[in-house]
XYZ file of C-alpha atoms in Angstrom:
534
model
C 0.000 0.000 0.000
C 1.481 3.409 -1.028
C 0.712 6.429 1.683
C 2.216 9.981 1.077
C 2.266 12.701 3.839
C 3.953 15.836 3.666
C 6.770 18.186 5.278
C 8.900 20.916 4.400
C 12.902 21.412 4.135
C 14.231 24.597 5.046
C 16.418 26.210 2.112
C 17.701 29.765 3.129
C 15.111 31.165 4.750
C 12.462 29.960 2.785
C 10.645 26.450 2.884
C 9.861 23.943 0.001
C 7.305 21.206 0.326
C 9.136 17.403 1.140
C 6.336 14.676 0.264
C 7.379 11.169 2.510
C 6.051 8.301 0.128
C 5.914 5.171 1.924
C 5.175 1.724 0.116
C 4.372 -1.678 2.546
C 4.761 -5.103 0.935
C 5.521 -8.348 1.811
C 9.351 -8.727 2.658
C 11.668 -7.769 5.507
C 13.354 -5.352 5.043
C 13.513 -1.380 5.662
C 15.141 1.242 2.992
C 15.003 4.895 3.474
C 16.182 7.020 -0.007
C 15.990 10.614 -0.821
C 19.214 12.514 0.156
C 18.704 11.737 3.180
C 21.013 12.972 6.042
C 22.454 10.742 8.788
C 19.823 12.647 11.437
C 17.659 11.323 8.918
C 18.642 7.916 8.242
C 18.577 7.616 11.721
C 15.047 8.074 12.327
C 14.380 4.203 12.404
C 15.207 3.733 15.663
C 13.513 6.925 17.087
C 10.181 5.961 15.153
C 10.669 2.155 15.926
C 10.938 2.953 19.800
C 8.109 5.342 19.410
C 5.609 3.659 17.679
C 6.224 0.977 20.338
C 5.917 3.274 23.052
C 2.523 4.443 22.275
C 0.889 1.138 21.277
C 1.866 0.406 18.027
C 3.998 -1.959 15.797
C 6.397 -1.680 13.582
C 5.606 -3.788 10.542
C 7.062 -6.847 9.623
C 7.117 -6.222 5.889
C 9.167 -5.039 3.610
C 9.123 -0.921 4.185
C 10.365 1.621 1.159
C 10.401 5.368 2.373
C 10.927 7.786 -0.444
C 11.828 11.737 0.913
C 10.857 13.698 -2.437
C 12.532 15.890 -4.397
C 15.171 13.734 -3.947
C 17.767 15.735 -5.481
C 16.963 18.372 -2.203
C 19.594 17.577 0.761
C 16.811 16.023 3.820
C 18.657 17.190 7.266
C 17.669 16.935 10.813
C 15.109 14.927 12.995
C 11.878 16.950 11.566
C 10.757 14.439 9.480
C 10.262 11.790 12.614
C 6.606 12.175 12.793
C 5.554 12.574 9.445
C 7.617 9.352 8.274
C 5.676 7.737 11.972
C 2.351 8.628 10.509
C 2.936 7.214 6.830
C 4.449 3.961 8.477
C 0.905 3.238 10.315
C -1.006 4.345 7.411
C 0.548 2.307 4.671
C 0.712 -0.862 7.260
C -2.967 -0.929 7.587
C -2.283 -0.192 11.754
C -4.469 3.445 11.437
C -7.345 4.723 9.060
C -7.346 8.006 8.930
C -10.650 10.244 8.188
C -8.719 13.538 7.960
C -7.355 13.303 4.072
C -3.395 13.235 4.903
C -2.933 15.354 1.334
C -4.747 18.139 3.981
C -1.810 18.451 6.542
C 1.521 19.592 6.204
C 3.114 17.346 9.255
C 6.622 17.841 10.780
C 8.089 17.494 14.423
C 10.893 14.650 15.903
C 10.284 12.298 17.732
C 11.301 11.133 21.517
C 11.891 7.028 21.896
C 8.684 7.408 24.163
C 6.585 8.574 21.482
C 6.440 12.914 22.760
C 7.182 15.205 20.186
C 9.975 17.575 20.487
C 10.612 21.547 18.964
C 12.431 21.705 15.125
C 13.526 25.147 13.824
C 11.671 26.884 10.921
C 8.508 26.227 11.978
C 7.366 29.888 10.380
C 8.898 29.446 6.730
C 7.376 25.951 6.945
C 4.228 27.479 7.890
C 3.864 30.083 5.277
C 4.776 27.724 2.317
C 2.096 25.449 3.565
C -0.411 28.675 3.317
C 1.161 29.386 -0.179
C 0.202 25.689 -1.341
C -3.244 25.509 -0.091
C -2.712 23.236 2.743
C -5.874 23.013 4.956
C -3.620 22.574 7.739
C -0.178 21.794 9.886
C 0.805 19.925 12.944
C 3.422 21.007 14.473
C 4.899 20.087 17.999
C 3.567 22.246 20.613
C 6.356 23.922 21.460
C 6.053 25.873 17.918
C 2.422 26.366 17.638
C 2.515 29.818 18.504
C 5.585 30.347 16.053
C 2.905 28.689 13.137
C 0.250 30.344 14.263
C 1.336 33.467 13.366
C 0.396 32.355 9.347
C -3.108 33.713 8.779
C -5.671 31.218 6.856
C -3.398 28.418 8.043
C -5.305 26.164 10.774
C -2.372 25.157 12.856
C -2.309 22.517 15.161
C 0.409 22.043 18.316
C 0.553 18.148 19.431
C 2.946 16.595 22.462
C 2.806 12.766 21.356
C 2.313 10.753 18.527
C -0.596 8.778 19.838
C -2.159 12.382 20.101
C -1.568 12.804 16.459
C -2.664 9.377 15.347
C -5.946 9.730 17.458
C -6.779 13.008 15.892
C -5.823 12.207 12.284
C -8.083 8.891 12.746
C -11.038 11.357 14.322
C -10.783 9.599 17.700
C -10.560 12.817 19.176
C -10.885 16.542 18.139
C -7.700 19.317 18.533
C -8.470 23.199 18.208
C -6.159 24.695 15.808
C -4.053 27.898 17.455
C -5.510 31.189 16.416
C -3.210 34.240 16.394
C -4.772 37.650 14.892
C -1.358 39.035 13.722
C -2.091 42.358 12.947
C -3.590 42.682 16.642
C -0.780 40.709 17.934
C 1.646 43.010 16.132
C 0.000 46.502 17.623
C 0.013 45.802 20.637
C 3.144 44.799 21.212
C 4.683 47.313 23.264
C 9.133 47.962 22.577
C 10.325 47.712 26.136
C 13.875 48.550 26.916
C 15.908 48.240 30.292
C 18.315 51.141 29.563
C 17.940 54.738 28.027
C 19.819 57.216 26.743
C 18.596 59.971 29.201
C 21.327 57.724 31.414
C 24.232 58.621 29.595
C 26.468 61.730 30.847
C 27.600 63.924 28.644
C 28.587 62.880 25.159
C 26.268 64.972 23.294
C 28.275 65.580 19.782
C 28.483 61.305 19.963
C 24.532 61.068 20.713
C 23.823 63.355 18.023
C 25.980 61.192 15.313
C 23.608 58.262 16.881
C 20.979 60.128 16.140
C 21.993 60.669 12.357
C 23.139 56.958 11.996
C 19.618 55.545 13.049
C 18.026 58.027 10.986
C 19.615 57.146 7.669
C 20.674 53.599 8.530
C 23.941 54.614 8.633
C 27.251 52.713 9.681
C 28.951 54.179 12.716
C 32.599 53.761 14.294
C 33.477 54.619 17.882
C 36.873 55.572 18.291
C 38.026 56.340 22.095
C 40.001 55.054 25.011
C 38.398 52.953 27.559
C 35.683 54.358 30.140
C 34.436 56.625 27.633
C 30.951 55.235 26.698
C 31.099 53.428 23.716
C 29.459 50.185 24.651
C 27.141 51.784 26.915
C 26.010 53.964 24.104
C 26.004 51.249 21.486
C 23.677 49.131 23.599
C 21.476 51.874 23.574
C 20.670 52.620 19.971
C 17.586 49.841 19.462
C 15.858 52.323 21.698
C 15.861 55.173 19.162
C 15.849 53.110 15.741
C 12.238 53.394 14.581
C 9.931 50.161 15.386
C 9.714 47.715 13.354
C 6.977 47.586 10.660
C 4.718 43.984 10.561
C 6.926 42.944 7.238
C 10.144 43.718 8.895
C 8.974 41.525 12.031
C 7.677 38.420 9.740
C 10.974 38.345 7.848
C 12.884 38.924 10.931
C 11.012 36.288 13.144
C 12.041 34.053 9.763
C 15.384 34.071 9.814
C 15.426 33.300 13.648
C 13.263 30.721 13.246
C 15.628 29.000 10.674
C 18.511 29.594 12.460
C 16.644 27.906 15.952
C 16.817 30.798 17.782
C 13.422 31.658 19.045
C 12.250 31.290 22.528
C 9.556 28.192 23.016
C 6.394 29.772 22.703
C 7.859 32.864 20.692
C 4.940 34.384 18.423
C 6.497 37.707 16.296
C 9.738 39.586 17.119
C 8.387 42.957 17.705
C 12.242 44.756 18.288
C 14.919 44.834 16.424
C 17.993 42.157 16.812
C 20.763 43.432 18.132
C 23.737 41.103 18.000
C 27.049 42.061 19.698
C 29.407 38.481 18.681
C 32.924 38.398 20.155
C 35.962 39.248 18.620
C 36.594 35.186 18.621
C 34.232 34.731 16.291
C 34.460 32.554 12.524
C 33.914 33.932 9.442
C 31.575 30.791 8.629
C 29.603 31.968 11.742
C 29.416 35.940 11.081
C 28.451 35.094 7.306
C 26.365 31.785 8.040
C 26.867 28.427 6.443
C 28.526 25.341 7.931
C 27.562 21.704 7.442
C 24.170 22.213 7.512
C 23.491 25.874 6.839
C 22.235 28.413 9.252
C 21.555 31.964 8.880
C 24.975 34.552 10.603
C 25.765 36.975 12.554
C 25.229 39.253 9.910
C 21.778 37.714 8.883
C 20.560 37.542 12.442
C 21.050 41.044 12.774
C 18.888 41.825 9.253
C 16.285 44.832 10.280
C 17.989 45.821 13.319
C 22.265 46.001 14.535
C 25.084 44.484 14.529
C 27.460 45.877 17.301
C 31.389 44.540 16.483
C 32.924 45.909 20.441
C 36.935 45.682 19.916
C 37.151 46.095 16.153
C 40.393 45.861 15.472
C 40.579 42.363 17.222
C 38.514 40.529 14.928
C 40.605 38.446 12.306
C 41.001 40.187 8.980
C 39.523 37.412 7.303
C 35.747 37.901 9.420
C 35.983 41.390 8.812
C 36.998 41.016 5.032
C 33.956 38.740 4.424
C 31.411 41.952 5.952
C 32.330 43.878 2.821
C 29.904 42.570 0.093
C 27.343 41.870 2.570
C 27.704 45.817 3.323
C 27.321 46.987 0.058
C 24.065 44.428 -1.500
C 22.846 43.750 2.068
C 22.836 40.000 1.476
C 25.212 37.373 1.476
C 24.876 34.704 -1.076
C 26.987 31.136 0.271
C 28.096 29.023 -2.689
C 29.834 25.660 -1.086
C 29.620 22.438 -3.458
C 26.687 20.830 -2.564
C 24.147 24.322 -1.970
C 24.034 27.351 -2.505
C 21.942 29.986 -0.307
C 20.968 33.499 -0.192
C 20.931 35.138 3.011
C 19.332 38.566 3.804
C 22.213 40.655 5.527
C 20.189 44.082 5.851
C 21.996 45.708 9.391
C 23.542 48.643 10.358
C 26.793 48.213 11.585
C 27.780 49.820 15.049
C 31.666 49.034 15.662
C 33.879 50.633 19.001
C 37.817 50.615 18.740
C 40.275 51.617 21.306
C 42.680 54.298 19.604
C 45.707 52.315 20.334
C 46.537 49.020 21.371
C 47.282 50.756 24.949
C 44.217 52.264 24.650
C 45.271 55.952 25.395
C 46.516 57.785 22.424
C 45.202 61.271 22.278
C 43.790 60.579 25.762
C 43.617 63.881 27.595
C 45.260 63.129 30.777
C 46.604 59.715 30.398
C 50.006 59.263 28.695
C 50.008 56.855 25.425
C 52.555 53.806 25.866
C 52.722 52.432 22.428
C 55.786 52.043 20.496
C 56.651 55.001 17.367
C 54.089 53.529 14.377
C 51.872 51.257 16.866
C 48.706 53.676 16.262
C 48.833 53.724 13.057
C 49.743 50.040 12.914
C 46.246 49.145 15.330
C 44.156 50.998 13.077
C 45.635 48.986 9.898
C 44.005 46.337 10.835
C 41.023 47.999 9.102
C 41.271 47.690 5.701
C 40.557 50.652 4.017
C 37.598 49.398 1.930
C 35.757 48.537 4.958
C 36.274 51.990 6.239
C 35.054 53.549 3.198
C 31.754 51.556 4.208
C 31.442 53.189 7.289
C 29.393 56.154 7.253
C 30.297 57.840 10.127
C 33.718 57.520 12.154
C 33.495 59.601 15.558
C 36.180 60.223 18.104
C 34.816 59.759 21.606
C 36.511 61.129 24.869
C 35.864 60.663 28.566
C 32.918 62.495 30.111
C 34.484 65.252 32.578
C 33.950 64.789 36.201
C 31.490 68.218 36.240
C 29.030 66.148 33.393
C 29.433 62.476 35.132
C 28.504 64.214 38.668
C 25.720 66.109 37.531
C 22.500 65.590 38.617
C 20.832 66.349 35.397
C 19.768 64.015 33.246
C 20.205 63.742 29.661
C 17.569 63.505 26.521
C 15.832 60.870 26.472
C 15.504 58.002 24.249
C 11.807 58.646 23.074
C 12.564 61.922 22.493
C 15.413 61.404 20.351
C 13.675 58.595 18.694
C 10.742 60.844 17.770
C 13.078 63.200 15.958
C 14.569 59.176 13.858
C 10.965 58.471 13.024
C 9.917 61.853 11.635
C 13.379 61.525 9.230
C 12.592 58.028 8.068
C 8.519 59.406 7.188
C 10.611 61.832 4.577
C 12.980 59.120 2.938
C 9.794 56.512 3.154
C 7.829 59.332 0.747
C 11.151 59.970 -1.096
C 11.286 56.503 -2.079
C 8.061 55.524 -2.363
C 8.620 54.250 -6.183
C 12.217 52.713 -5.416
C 11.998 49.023 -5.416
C 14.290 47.877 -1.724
C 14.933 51.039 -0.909
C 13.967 52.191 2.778
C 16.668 54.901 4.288
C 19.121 56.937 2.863
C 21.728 54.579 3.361
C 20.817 52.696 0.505
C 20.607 55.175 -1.897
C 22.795 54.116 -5.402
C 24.336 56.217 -7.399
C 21.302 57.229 -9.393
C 19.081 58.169 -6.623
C 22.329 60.062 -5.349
C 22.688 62.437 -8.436
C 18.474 62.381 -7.884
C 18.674 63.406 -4.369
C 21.504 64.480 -3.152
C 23.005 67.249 -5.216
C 24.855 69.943 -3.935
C 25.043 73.719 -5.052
C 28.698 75.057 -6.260
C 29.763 76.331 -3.208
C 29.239 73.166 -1.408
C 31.167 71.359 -4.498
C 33.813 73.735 -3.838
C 34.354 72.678 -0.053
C 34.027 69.039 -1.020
C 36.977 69.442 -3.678
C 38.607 70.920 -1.273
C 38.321 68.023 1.528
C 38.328 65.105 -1.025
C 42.189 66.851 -2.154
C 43.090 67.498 1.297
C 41.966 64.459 3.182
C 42.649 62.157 -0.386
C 39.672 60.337 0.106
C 37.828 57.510 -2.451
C 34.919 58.155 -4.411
C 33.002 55.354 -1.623
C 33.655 57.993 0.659
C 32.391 61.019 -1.140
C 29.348 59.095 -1.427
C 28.723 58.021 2.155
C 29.311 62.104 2.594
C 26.519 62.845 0.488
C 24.442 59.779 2.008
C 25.040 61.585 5.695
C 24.265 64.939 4.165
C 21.108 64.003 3.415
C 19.975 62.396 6.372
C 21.217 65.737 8.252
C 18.629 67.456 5.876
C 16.043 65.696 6.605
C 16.754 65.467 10.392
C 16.696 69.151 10.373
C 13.586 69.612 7.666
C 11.707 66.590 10.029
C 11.402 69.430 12.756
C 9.059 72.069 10.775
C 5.893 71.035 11.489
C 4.490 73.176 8.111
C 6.079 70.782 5.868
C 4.646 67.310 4.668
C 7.054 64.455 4.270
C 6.594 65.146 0.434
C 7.908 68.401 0.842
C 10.544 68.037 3.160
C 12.139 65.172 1.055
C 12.394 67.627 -2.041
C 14.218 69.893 -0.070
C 18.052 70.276 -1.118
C 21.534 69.710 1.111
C 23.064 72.784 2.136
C 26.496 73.822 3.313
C 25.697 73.323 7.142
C 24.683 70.074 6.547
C 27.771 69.043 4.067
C 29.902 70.560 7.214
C 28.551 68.307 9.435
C 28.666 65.561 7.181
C 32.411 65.848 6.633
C 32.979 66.367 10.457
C 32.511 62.538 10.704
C 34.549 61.196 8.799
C 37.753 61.595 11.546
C 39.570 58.518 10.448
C 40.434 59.995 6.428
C 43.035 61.892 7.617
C 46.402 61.123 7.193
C 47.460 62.205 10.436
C 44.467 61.157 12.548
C 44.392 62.197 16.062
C 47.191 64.985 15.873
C 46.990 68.961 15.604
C 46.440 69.263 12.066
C 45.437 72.937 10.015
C 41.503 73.422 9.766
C 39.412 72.025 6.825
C 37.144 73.964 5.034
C 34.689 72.547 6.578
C 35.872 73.724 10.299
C 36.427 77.331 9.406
């Protein structure tokens, strides 16, 4: 007797439907094909144990199991209860009334016959809507993770005898019911820390304030004690909430990569992932034996703080600068290749020196003649050139650290992020993947970001004196604009329409070009002013 029930494999971040054929006929013997991996193959004994366990048999005929497409790799324990289900079906042991063609089925099994979490229970879920499945069992653990698919009726099990009696009609299950929309607005953003607790630092809070509201990469550069991680930690609290697309695709990628609470529903905050300076380039990038989303990817819609940047290997930080630039990261190995979404802004903190206090004001700098410049080598200059923004940070004077008053707050500063991103949202309206000014390329750059002559004449000027690449000259531009509309986001007579028509002028190129401290040749000592400092 041929049964077929049906599962998913995980490819990327998206899910393709896996249909289990099993044949029973007289014989002995058991054969599992499909490109199949050993978590697979193993399966026997966990479904042999299990159907045992909760009553059943395992058949003494000969049993063929066929995972389809069989040129698609099969990995992990996921397919323990659907290959279960068509084992008792095609043996004659269950009848089921519910048409098995209906169900999308997937969870491993436990040798006494409970069913335990998988990852990717989401991407599974939403191909299964895509399809026209009537429904999916999933282990309870991920119910409310599958739930989340509208028009989906989704049904969380602990055992395979519960399955078996509700697939044969022996008993009734309610399917989970999540309204996401409602699920999504009233999620509240709640944050332990604010920036209203930081001392001080207000020329480093404001370039926060125009990275988050362009999407712009940042670079702390100061001696330690100065802020920089606090700080960092602090920016999901003014990047502007997530929108319900953002949080499906985000929740997506965490639920591939296995890293979702039990009982998660939607992620409704931004990631922010801070590795250590340890850390592989196969695991900042993702891939690996069997592939799971990065670093890089687990940060998509939200940060990716890099604390020490200098003391990651050249080789991690080398592989961040495609993903940068095309905000994806495509992993081509023999056997697969996967595209990865790699959308994050980039937070990074760096010591000055490898003592730590070069230019420090009252602290004496150790290092050997050429060590400085040696430490900051490390960077290469094309990653650099991705960064939008490279600030020097100093320590907070004892007056500002004492002081009793309390600093802006995060809401506050967030409201100003969120009223910037309304203007580049109606600026790019028409563009196709194009959210902040961050992304801009260089058409929408010539489009948007033009300068008059006297600001071309100041930016000749700096790009001679400071002999920097055409990369950077755009990021100026990039920064330029977001200052605009930071500034043009505050006059409450103007519409986002109008505000993000609205040219660049020389105040905000001045800024701009105050940011990039790193471009000079002679970084951190007395140098003559730039145009843009006179």
């Amino acid at each position: 007797m041929l049964v077929k029930t049906y599962g998913a494999a995980v490819q990327g971040i998206d899910a393709i439907v896996v249909t289990i054929e099993t044949v029973s006929e007289p014989g002995v013997s058991f054969s599992l094909v499909g490109m199949a991996d050993t978590a697979v193959k193993e399966s026997y004994q966990r479904v042999l144990s299990a159907m045992t366990q909760s009553g059943f048999s395992w058949p003494r005929r000969r049993t063929i199991i066929n995972l389809s497409p069989a040129d698609v790799r099969k990995e992990g324990a996921a397919y323990d209860l659907p290959i279960a289900v068509s084992i008792l079906a095609a043996s004659g042991q269950i009848t089921c009334s519910q048409p098995l063609e209906g169900y999308m089925i997937m969870g491993e099994l436990s040798l006494d016959g409970s069913i335990l979490p998988i990852r990717g229970a989401l991407p599974m879920a939403i191909r299964a809507r895509e399809l026209g499945f009537k429904g999916m069992i999933v282990p309870k653990a991920n119910v409310s993770e599958a739930a989340v698919v509208n028009n989906l009726d989704v049904y969380g099990v602990e055992s395979l005898r519960e399955v078996v009696e509700f697939l044969t009609g022996k008993t009734s299950l309610d399917p989970t019911v999540i309204n996401t929309r409602e699920e999504f607005s009233r999620a509240a953003e709640i944050f332990d820390c604010d920036f209203s607790e930081v001392k001080g630092q207000e020329p480093v809070k404001r370039a926060f304030e125009v990275a988050c509201a362009g999407g712009h990469n940042i670079l702390l550069v100061g001696p330690p004690g100065a802020g920089k991680s606090m700080m960092a930690k602090r920016i999901p609290t003014i990047l502007p909430p997530l929108t319900l697309a953002e949080a499906l695709e985000t929740t997506k990628i965490h639920s591939v990569a296995g890293k979702l609470k039990r009982g998660s529903r939607l992620m409704t905050c931004r990631p922010f992932r801070s590795p250590h300076h340890t850390i592989s380039p196969v695991a900042l990038v993702g891939g690996g034996t069997n592939p799971v989303p990065g670093e890089i990817s687990l940060a998509h819609n939200g940060v990716l703080f890099l604390d020490e940047f200098p003391e990651f290997s050249r080789q991690v930080l080398e592989v961040m600068r495609q993903p940068l630039e095309d905000r994806h990261i495509n992993i081509s190995r023999a056997k697969y290749a996967i595209d990865y979404p790699a959308g994050f802004m980039l937070v990074a903190s760096m010591n000055p020196c490898p003592c730590g206090y070069y230019n420090h004001p009252t602290k004496e700098c150790i290092c050997p003649p050429g060590a400085v410049r040696k430490y900051l080598n490390r960077i290469s200059g094309p990653l650099l050139d991705r960064i939008d923004l490279q600030v020097e940070i100093y320590p907070v004077p004892f007056d500002e650290l004492s002081s009793a008053r309390p600093g802006e707050k995060s809401d506050d500063i967030k409201r100003r992020v969120v009223k910037a991103r309304e203007i580049q949202a109606a600026r790019f309206a028409a563009e196709r993947n194009v959210h902040c000014n961050a992304q801009m390329n260089s058409r929408l750059l010539s489009t948007y970001a033009s300068v008059d002559t006297e600001g071309l004449e100041m930016l000749r000027e700096a790009m001679n004196r400071l002999d920097m690449s055409a990369r950077a000259y755009d990021r100026i531009l990039k920064v330029a604009r977001t200052i605009a509309d930071l500034e043009n986001g505050l006059n409450p007579n103007l519409t986002p329409t109008e505000a993000a028509a609205l040219p660049i002028r020389l105040h905000h190129l001045r800024e701009a070009l105050s940011y990039r401290s790193l471009d000079r040749g002679n970084w951190g000592q007395t140098v003559a002013k730039l145009p843009f400092e006179k």
